[in-house]
Coordinates of C-alpha atoms and ligand atoms in Angstrom, one line a residue:
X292 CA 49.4 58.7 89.0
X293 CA 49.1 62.3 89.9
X294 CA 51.0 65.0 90.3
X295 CA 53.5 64.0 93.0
X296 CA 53.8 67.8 93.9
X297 CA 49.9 67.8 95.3
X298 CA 49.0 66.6 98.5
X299 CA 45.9 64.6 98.5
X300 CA 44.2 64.1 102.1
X301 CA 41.1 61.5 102.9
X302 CA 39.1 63.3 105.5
X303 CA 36.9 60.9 108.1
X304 CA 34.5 62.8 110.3
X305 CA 32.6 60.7 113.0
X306 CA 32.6 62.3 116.4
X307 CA 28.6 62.8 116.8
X308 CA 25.7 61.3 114.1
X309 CA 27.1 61.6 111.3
X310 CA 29.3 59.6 109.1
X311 CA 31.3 61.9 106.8
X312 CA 34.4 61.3 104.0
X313 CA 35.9 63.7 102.1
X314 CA 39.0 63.9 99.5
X315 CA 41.1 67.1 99.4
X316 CA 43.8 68.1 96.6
X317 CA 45.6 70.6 98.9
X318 CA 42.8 73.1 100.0
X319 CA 40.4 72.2 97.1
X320 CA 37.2 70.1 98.4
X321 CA 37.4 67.1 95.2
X322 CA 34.5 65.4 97.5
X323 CA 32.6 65.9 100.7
X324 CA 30.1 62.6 101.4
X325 CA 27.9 62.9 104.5
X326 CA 25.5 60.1 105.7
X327 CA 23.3 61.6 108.3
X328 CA 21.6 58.8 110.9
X329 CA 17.7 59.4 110.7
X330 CA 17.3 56.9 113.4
X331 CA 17.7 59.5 116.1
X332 CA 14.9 61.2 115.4
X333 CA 12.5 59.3 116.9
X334 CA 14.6 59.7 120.3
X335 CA 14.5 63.5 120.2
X336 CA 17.8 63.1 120.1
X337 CA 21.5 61.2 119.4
X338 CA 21.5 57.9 121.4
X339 CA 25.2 57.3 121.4
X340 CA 25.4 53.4 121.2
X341 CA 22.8 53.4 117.8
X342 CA 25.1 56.3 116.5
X343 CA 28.0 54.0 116.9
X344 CA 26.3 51.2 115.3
X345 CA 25.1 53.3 112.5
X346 CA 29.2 54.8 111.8
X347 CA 30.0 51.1 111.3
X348 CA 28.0 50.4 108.8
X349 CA 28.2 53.6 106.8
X350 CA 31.8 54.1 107.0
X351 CA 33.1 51.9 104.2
X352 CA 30.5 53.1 101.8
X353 CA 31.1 56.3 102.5
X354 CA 34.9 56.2 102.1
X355 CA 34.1 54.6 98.7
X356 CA 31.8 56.9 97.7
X357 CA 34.1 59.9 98.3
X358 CA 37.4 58.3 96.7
X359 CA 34.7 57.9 93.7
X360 CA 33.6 61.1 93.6
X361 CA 36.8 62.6 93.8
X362 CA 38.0 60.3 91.0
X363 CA 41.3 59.6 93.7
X364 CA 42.5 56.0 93.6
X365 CA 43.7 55.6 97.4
X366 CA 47.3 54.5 96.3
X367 CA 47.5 58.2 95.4
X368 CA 46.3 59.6 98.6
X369 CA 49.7 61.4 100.8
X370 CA 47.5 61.0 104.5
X371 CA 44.7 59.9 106.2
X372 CA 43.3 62.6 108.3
X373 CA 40.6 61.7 111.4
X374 CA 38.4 63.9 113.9
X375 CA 40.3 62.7 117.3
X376 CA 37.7 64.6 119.7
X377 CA 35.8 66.1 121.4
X378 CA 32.8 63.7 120.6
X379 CA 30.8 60.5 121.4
X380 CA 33.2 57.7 122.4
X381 CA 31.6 55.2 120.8
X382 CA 31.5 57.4 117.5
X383 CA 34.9 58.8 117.3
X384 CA 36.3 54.9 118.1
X385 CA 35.1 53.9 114.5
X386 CA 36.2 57.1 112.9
X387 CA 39.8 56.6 114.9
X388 CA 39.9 52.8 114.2
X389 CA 39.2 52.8 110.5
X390 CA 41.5 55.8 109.9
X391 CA 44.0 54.4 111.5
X392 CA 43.7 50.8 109.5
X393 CA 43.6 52.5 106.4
X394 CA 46.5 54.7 106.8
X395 CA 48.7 51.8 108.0
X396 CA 47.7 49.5 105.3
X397 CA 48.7 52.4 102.7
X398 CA 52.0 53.1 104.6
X399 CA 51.0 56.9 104.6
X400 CA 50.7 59.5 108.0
X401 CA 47.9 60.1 109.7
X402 CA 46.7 63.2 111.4
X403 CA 44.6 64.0 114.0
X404 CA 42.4 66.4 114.1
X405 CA 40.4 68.6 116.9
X406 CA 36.7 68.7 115.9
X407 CA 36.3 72.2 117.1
X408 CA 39.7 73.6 115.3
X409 CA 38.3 72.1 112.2
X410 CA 35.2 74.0 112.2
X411 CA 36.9 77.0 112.8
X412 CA 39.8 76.1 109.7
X413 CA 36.7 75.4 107.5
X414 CA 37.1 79.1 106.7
X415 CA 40.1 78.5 104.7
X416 CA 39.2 75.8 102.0
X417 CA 39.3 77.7 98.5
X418 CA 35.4 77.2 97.1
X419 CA 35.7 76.9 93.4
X420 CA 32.5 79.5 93.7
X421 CA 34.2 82.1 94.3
X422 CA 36.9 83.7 92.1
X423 CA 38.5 85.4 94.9
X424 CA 38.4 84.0 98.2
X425 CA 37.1 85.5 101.1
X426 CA 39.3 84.4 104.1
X427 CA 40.0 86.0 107.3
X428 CA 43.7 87.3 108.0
X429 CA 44.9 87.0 111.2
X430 CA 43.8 87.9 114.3
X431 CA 40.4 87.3 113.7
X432 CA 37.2 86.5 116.4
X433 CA 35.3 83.3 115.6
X434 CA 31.6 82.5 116.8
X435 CA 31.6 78.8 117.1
X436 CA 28.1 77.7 117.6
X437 CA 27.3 74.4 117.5
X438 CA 25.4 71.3 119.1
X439 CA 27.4 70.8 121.6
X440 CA 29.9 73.9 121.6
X441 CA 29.5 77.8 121.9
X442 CA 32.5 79.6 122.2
X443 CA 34.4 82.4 121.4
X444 CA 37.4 81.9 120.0
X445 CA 40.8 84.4 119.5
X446 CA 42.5 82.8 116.2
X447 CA 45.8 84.6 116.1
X448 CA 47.4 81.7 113.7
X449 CA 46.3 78.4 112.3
X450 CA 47.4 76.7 115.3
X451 CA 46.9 79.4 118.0
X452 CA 43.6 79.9 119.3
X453 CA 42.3 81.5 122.9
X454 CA 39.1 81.0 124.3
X455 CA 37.6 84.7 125.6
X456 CA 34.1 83.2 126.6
X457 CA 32.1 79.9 126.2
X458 CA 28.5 78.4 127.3
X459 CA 28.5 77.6 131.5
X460 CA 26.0 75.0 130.9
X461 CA 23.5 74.3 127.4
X462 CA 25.3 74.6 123.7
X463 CA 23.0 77.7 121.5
X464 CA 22.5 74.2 119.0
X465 CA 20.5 72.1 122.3
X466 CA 19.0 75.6 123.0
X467 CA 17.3 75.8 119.6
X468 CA 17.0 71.6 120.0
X469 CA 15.2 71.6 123.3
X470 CA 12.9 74.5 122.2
X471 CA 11.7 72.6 119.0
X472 CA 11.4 69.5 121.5
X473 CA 9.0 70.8 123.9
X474 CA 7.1 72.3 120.2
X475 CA 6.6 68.3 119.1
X476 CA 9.0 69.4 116.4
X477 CA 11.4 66.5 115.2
X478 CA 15.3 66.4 116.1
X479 CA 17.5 68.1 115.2
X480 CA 14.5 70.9 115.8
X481 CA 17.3 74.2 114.9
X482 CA 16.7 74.0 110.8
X483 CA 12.7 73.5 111.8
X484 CA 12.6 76.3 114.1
X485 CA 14.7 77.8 111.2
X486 CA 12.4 77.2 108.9
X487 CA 9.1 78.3 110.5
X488 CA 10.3 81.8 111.7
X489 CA 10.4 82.8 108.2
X490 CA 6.7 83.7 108.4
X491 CA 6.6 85.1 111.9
X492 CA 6.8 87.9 114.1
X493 CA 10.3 87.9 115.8
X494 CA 8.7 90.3 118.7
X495 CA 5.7 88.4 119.6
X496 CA 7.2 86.4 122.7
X497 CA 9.8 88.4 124.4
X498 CA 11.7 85.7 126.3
X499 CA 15.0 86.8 128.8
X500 CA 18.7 87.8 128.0
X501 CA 20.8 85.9 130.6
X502 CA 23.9 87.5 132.5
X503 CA 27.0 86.4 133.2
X504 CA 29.9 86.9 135.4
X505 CA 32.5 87.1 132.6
X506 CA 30.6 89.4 130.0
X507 CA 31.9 87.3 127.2
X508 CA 30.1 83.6 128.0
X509 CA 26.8 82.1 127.9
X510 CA 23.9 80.3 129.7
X511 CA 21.4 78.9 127.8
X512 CA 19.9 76.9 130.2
X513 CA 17.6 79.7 131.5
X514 CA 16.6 80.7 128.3
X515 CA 15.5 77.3 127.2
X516 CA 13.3 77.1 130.7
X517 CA 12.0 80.4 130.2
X518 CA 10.5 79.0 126.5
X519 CA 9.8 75.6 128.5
X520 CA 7.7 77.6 130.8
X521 CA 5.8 79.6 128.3
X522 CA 5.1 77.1 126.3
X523 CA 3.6 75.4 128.5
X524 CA 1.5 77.8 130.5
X525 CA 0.1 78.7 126.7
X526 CA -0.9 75.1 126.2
X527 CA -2.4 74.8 129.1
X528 CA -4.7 77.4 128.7
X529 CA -5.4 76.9 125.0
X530 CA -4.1 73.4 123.9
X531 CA -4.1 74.9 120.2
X532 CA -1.7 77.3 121.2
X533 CA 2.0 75.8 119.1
X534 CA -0.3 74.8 116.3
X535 CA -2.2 78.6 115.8
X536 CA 1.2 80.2 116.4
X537 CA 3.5 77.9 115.3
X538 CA 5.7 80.5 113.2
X539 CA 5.4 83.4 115.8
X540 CA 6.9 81.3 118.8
X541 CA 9.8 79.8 116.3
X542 CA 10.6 83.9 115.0
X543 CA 10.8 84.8 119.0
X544 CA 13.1 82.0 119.7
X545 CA 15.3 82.4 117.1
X546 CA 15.6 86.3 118.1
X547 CA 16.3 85.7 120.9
X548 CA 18.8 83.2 120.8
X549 CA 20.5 85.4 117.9
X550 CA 20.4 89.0 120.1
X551 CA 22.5 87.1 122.7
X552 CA 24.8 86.1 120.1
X553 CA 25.3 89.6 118.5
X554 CA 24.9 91.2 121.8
X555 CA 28.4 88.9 123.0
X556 CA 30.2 89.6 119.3
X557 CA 29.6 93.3 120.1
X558 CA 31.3 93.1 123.7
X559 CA 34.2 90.9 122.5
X560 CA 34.6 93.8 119.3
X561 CA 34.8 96.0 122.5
X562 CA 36.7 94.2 124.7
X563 CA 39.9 93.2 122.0
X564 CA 39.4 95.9 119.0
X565 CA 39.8 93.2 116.3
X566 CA 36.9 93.5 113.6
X567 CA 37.2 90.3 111.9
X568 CA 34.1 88.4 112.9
X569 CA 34.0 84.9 111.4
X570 CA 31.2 82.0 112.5
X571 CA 31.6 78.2 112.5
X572 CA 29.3 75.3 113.4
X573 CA 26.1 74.0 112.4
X574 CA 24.4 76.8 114.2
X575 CA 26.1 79.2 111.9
X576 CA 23.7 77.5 109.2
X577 CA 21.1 79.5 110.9
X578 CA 19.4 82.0 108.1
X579 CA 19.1 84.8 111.1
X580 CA 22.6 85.1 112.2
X581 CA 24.1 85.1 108.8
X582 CA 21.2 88.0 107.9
X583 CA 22.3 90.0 110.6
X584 CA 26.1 89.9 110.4
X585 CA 25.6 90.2 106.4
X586 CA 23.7 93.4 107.0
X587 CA 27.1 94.1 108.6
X588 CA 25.6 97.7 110.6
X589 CA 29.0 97.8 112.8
X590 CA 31.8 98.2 110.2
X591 CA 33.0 94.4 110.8
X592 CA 34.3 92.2 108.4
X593 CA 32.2 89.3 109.0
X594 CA 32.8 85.5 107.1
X595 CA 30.6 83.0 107.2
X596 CA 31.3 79.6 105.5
X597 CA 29.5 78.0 102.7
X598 CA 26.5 76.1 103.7
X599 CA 27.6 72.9 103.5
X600 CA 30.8 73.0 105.6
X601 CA 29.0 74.7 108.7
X602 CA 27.4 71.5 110.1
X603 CA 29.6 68.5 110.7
X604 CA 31.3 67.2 107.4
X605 CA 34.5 65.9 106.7
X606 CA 36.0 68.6 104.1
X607 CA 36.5 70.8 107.6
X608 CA 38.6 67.6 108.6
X609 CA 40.9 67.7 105.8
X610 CA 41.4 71.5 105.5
X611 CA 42.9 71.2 109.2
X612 CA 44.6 68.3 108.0
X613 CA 45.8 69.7 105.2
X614 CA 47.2 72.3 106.9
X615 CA 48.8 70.2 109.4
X616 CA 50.2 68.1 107.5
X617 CA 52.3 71.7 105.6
X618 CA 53.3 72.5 108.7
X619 CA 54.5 69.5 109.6
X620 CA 52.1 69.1 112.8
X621 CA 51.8 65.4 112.8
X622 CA 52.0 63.6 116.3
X623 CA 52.3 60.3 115.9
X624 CA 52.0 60.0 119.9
X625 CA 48.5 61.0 120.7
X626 CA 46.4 59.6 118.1
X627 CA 43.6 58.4 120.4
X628 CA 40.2 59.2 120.3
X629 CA 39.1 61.9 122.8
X630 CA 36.4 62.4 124.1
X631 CA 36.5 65.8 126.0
X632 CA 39.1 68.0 124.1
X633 CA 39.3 72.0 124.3
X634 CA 39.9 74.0 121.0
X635 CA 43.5 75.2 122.3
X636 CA 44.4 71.4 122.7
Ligands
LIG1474 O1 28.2 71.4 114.2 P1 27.0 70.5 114.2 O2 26.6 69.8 112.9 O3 27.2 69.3 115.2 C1 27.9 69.4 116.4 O4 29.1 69.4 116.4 O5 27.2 69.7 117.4 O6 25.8 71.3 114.8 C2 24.5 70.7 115.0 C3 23.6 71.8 115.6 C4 22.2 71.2 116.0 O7 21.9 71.7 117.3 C5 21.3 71.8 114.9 O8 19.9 72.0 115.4 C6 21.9 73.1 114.6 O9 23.3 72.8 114.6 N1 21.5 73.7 113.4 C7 20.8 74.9 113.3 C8 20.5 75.1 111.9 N2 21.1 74.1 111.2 C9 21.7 73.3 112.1 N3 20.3 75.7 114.3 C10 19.6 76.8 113.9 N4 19.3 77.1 112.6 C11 19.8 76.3 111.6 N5 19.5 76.6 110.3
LIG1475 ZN1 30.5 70.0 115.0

């Protein structure tokens, strides 16, 4: 038995392709297991129904693999926390489902959690890396950038955050996604394209800034035709043209993409004088972003989560619920899986 004083959460993260467990002792990460579905990448993308499939047969594993790692037996576990939405359907059901079994088969609570607040809250799990930890205080801005998200988010409290500006149509992950796409490049193309502008020019390709009626969101859909187009205007007149300048094309992208994004975080410094500037999401994985708000040239404070709980995992599940669960924010009314859910929800 442990110590009764500790609050031990099982984390289950399923709202997109992959299936995710992780045990927490209070804000420590004791385990953080992620099966990731490979099947979609011969699709160029998530097919919801295989993705559902594919959480069905990973999600006991993975559970036991986590409570292993941990070394948690699940008699000592205090709550079951789950990723309610936003999401695929089909995914989130088996997250919700199993959750929902195993807390009422332990007799313990169980807490929903909004995908989106989690990624944000990932910021606050204490990393046994680092001695002291480097958290924002509040207010602080956060860039969330993800596969199917980009917002910008006031977080004034745990529990209280505004959105000042979001994407009108494509997230800056389907951006990067669709670009590698039209490349040949395998899905999920971001790391790729990642990857491959390491060795090139960033000003090669020029491609367009976008504008927007309220300064603070984003388009991305006629950035991602504007590459669609030049791509294939180059190919047409030399059909070599990705392969010969593979690394040149995937630099311009990615500078591209990441101008806009420090071009908004400068407006929204602007806009409401708070220079706390956190990022969250698997797009905040991206080596080019974290290089330039590391190089910090605007006297922000800037905090950008460990690697592994940027892109979807579980740990950012029970962090939120974790904190939840403190501050006693546990609704046992609306503990359906949601589909569409905003981060103020
Ligand atoms: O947060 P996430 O794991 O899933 C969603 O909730 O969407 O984000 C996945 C997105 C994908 O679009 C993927 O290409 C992108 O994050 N991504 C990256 C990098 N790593 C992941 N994009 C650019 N550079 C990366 N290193
Ligand atoms: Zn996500």
């Amino acid at each position: 038995m442990k110590n009764s004083k500790d609050i031990y959460i099982l984390a289950i993260e399923s709202s997109c392709d992959d299936t995710s467990a992780a045990v927490l002792k209070n804000n420590q990460v004791l385990s953080n297991v992620i099966a990731n579905q490979d099947i979609h990448q011969k699709y160029g993308g998530v097919v919801p129904e295989l993705a559902s499939r594919a959480h069905q047969q990973n999600i006991v594993p993975v559970v036991q693999q986590a409570l292993k790692q941990a070394n948690v037996s699940k008699n000592d576990l205090t709550a079951v926390a789950f990723t309610k939405g936003p999401g695929l359907m089909g995914s989130l059901l088996v997250g919700t489902s199993f959750a929902t079994a195993f807390a009422n088969a332990l007799n313990i609570p169980l807490i929903d959690v909004n995908h989106m607040q989690a990624h944000i809250l990932a910021h606050f799990i204490q990393d046994h890396k680092q001695k002291t930890p480097n958290q924002p205080t509040f207010p602080f801005i956060c860039l969330t950038i993800s596969g199917g998200h980009t917002q910008i988010v006031k977080v004034s409290s745990y529990f209280n955050f505004e959105i000042l500006g979001e994407t009108l149509d494509d997230a800056v992950g389907e951006a990067f996604d669709k670009s590698a796409k039209v490349m040949g490049l395998t899905y999920p193309g971001g790391p790729l394209i990642d990857k491959y502008a390491k060795d090139g020019n960033p000003n090669a390709y020029p491609f367009p800034k976008p504008k927007t009626k309220n300064a603070l969101d984003f388009s991305f859909s006629g950035f991602k035709t504007s590459v669609m187009r030049f791509i294939q205007k180059n190919v047409k007149e030399n059909p070599q043209f990705i392969d010969e300048n593979l690394n040149d094309i995937c630099a311009s992208i990615q500078n591209g993409i990441v101008s806009i994004l420090m071009d908004k975080l400068k407006k929204t410094v602007k806009q409401t004088n708070i220079r706390q500037i956190a990022i969250a999401g698997g797009v905040s994985a991206n080596s080019e972003i974290r290089k330039r708000l590391t190089e910090n040239k605007y006297g922000w404070k800037t905090f950008i989560p460990p690697f592994e709980y940027t892109t979807d995992n579980a740990a950012m599940i029970g962090i939120t619920g974790y904190l939840k669960y403190k501050n006693g924010l546990i609704n046992n009314d609306k503990k359906l899986a949601t589909a569409r859910l905003k981060v103020d929800e």
